[in-house]
Short mmCIF file of C-alpha atoms and ligand atoms in Angstrom, two decimals:
data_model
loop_
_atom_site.label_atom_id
_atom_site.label_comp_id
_atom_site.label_asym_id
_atom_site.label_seq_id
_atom_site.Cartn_x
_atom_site.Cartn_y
_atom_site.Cartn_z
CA UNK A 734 -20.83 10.62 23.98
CA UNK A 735 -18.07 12.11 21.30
CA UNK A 736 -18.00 10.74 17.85
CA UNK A 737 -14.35 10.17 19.47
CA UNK A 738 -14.78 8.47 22.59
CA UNK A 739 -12.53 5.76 22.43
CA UNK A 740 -13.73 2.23 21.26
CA UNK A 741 -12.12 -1.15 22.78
CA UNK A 742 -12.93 -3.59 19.91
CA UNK A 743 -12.52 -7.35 20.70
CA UNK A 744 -12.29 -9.39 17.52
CA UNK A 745 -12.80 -13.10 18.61
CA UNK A 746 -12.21 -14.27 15.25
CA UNK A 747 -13.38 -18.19 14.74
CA UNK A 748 -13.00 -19.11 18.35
CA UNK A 749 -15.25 -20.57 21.20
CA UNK A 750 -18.06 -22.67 21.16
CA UNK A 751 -21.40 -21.33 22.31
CA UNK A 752 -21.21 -21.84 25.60
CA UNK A 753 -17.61 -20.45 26.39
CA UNK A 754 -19.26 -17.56 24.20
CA UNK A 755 -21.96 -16.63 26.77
CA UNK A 756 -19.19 -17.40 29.80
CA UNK A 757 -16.90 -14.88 28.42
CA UNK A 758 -20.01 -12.72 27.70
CA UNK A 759 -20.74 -12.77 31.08
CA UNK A 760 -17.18 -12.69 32.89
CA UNK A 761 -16.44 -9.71 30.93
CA UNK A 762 -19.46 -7.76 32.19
CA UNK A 763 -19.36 -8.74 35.68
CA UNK A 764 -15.23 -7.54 35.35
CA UNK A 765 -16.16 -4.09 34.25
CA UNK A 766 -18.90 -3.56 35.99
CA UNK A 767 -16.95 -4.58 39.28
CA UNK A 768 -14.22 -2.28 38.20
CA UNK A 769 -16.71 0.44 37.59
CA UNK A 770 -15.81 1.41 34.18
CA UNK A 771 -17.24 4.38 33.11
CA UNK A 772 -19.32 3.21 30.11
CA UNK A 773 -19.57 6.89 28.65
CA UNK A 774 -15.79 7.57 28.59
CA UNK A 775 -15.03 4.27 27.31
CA UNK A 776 -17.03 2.17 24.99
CA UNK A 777 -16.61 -1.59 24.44
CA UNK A 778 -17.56 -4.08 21.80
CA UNK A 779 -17.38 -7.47 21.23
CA UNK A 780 -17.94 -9.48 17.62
CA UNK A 781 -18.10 -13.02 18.18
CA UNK A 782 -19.19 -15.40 15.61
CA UNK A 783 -22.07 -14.87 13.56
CA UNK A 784 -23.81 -18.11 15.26
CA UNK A 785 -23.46 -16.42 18.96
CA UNK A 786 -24.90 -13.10 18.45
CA UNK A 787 -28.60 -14.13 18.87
CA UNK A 788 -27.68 -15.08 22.66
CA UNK A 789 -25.09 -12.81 23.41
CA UNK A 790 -27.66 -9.82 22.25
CA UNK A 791 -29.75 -11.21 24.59
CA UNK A 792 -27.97 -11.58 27.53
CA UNK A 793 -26.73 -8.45 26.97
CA UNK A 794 -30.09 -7.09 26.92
CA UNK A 795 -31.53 -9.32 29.69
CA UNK A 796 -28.76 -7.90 32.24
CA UNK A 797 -28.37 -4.17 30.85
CA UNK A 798 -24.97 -4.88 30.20
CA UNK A 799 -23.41 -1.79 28.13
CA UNK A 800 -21.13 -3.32 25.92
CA UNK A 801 -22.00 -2.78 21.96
CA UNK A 802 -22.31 -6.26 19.70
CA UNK A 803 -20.40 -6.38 16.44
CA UNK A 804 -20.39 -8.82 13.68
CA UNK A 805 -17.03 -9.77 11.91
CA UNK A 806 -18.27 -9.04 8.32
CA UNK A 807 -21.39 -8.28 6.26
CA UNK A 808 -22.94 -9.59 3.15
CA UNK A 809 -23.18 -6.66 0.36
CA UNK A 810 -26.06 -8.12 -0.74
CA UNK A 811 -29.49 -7.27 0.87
CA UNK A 812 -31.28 -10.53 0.26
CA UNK A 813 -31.84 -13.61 -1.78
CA UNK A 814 -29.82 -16.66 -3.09
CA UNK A 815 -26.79 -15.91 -1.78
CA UNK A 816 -26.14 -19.24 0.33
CA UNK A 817 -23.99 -18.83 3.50
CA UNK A 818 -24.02 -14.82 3.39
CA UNK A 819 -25.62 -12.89 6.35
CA UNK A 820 -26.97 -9.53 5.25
CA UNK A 821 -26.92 -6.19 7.00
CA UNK A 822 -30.43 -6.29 7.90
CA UNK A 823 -29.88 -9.50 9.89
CA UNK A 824 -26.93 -7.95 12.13
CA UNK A 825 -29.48 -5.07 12.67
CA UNK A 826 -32.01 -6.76 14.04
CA UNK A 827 -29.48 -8.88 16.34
CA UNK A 828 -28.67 -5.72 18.08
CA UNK A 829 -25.12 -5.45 16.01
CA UNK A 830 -23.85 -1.91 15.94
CA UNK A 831 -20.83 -2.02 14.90
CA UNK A 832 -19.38 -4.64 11.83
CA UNK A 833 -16.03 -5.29 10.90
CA UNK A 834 -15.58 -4.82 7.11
CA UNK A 835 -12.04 -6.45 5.75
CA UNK A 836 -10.47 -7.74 8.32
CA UNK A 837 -6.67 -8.32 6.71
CA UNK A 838 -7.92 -12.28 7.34
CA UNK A 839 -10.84 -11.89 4.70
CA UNK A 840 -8.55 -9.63 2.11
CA UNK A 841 -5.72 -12.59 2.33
CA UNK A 842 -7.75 -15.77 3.03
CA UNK A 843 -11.11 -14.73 0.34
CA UNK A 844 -9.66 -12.72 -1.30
CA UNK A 845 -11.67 -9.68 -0.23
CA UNK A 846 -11.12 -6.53 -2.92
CA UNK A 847 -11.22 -2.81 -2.47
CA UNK A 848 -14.34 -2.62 -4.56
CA UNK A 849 -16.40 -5.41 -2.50
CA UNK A 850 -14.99 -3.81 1.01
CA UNK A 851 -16.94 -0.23 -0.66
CA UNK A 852 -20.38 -2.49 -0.92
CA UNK A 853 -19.99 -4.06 2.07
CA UNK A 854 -19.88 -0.45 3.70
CA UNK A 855 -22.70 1.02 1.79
CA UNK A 856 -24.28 -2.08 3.05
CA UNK A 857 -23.39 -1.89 5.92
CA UNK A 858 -24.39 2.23 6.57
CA UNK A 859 -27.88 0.54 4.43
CA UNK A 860 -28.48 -0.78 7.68
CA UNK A 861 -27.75 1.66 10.36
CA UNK A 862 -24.63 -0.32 11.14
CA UNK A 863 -21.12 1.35 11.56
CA UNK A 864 -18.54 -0.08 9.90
CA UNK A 865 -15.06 -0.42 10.99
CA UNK A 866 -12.87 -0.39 8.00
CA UNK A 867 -9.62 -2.12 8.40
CA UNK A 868 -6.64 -1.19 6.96
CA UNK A 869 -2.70 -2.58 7.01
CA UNK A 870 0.17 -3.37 4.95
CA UNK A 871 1.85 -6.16 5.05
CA UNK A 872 5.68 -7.08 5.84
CA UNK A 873 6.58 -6.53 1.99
CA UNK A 874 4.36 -3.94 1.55
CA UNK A 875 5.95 -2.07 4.40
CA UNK A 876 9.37 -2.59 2.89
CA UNK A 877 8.57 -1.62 -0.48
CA UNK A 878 5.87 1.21 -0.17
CA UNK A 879 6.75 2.44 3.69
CA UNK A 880 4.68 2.16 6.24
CA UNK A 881 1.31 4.61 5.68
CA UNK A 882 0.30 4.46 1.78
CA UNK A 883 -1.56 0.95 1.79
CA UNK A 884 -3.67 1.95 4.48
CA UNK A 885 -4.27 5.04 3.05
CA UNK A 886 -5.13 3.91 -0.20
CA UNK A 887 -7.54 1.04 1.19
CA UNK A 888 -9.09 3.98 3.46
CA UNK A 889 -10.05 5.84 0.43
CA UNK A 890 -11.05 2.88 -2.08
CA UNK A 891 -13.40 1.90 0.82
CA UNK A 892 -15.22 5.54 1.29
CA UNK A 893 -15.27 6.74 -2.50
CA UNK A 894 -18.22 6.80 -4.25
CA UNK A 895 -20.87 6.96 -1.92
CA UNK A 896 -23.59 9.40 -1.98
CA UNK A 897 -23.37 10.20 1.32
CA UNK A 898 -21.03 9.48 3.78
CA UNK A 899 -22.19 7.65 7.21
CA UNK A 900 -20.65 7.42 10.54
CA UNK A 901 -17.56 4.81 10.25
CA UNK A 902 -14.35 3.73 12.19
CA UNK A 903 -10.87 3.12 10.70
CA UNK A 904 -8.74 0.39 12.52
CA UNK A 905 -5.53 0.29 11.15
CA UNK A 906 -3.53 -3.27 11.64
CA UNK A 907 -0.43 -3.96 10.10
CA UNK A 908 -0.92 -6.80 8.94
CA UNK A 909 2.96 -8.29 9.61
CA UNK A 910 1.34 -7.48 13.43
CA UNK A 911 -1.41 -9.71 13.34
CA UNK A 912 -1.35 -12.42 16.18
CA UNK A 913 2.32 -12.59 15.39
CA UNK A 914 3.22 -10.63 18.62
CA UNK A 915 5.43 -8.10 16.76
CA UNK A 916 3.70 -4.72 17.62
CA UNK A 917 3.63 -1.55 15.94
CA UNK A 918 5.76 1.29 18.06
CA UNK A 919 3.00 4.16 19.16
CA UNK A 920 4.88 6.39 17.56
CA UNK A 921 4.38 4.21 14.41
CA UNK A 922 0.57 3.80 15.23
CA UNK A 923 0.18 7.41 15.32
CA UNK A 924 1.69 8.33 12.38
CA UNK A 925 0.02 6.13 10.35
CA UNK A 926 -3.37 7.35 12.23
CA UNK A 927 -2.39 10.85 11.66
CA UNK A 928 -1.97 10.23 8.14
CA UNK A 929 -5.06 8.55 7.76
CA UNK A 930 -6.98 11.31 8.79
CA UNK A 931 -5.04 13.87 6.98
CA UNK A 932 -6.35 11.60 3.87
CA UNK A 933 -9.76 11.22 5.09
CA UNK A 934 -9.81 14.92 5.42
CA UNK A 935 -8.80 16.08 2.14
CA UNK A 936 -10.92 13.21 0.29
CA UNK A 937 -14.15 13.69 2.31
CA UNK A 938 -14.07 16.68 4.35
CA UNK A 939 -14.13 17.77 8.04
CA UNK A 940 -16.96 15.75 9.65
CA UNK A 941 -15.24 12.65 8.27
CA UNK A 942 -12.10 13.29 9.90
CA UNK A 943 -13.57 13.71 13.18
CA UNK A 944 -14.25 9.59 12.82
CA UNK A 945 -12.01 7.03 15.46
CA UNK A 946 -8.90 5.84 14.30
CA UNK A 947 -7.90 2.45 16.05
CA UNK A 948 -4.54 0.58 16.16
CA UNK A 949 -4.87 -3.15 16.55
CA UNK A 950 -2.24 -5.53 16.35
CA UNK A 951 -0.80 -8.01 19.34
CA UNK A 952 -2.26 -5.42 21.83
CA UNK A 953 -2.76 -6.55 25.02
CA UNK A 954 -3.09 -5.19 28.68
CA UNK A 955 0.48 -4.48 29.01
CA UNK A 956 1.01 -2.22 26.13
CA UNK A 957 -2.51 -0.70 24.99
CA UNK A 958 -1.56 2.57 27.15
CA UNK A 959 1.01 4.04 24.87
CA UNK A 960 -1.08 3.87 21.81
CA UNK A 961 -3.78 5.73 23.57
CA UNK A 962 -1.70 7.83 25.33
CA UNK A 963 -1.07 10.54 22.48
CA UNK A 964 -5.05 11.05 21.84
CA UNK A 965 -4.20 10.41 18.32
CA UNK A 966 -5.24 6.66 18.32
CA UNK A 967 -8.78 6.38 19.81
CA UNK A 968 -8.84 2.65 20.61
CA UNK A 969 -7.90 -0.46 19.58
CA UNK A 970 -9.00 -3.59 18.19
CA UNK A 971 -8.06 -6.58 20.01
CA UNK A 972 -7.99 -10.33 18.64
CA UNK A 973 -6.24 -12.91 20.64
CA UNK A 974 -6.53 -10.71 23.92
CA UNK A 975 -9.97 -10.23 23.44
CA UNK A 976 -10.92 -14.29 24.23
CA UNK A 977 -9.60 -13.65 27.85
CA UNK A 978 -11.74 -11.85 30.46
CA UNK A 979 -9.49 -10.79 32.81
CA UNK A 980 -7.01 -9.74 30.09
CA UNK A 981 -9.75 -7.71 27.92
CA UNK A 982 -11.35 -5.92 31.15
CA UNK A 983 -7.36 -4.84 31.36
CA UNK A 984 -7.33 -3.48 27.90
CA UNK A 985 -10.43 -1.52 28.48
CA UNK A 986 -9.50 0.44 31.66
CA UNK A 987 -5.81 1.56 29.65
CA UNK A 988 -6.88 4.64 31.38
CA UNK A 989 -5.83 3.56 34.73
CA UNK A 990 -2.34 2.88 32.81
CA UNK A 991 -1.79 6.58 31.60
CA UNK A 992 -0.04 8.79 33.96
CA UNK A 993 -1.04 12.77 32.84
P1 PGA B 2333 -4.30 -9.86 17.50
O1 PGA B 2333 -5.38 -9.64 16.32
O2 PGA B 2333 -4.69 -8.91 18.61
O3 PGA B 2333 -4.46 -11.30 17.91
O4 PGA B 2333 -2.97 -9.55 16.94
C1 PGA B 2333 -5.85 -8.37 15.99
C2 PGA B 2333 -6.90 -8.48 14.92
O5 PGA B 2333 -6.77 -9.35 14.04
O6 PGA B 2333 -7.86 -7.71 14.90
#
């Protein structure tokens, strides 16, 4: 597998209760695997709530299902009094591979800054878990600043600094395109991706910029193709559309959708 095989992220955000965690679990693995989806050309990963990850790694395990596990954020702290955090060895030993590290909804809701977003990844690459650093600017900041410098800037604050550099994902989402069904063009989404790893590459060099660049942002079944079409977006990260089976399992065979 490439460093840039594409990635089909599904965020579920604070949804589901356990049960219609492992049902969706399930549904989604039976979907691909009825579909045949070629696990090494396309790799999927789910991050549902911390409290579903203990049965959803096993199931996964228990029926060799191939999708990755993800958590939706990560404590920077390794241990101790630090009531209500989960810490990056925790997510390790649930199977997590991948963890999201500030989601727009963590920056605007607790107030999640730049500097705690670069602990969370040193915690999270601590751990021998990738982070997927999310980036965006929101409807003002698009309006005042254009469209690629806040993601930019937050993709830098988040990778300075650290002695060395571990494997990591960028998923840029606007944040004005969050659940709000306004989409970013994929000419817009490539752009943006293009100058994120023009960044990455003159901050931290060319291994770095080899790393996937995602788009997320009201994507769904019907539209994921054109982002991916270009090769300069290498997946997507998927909330709302992610908490539907049938819908997901669409998202993740975009191939079928792109005519060469
Ligand atoms: P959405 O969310 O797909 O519901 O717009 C994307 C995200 O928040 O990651």
């Amino acid at each position: 597998m490439t460093k840039r095989t594409p990635l089909i992220a599904g965020n579920w955000k604070m949804n589901l209760d356990h049960l219609q965690a492992i049902a969706l679990i399930q549904k989604l693995c039976w979907t691909l695997n009825d579909a045949d989806h070629n696990w090494d050309q396309v790799e999927v990963a789910i991050f549902p709530p911390f409290t579903d990850l203990r049965s959803a790694q096993t199931l996964i395990e228990a029926e060799k299902f191939e999708v990755r596990l993800g958590a939706q954020d990560i404590s920077k702290y390794e241990s101790g009094a630090y009531t209500g955090e989960i810490s990056g060895s925790m997510l390790s030993k649930l199977g997590a591979k991948y963890v999201l590290i500030g989601h727009s909804e963590r920056r605007q809701y607790h107030n999640e800054s730049d500097e705690l977003l670069n602990a969370k990844v040193k915690a999270a690459w601590a751990n021998s878990l990738v982070p997927i650093i999310c980036v965006g600017e929101t409807l003002e900041e698009l309006e005042t600043q254009g469209q690629s410098a806040v993601p930019v800037a937050q993709t830098i604050a988040a990778l300075s600094g650290h002695e060395t550099i571990g494997e990591f994902v960028i998923a840029y989402e606007p944040v004005w395109a969050i659940g709000t069904g306004k989409v970013a063009t994929p000419a817009e989404a490539e752009a943006v991706s293009k100058a994120i790893r023009a960044a990455i590459l003159e901050n931290f060099g060319g291994e770095s910029a080899q790393s996937r660049i995602l788009y997320g942002g009201s994507v769904k079944a019907a539209n994921v193709a054109g982002f991916l079409a270009s090769g300069e977006v290498d997946g997507v990260l998927v909330g709302g559309a992610s908490l539907d089976a049938e819908e997901f399992a669409g998202i993740a065979r975009f191939q079928k959708h792109i005519v060469l």
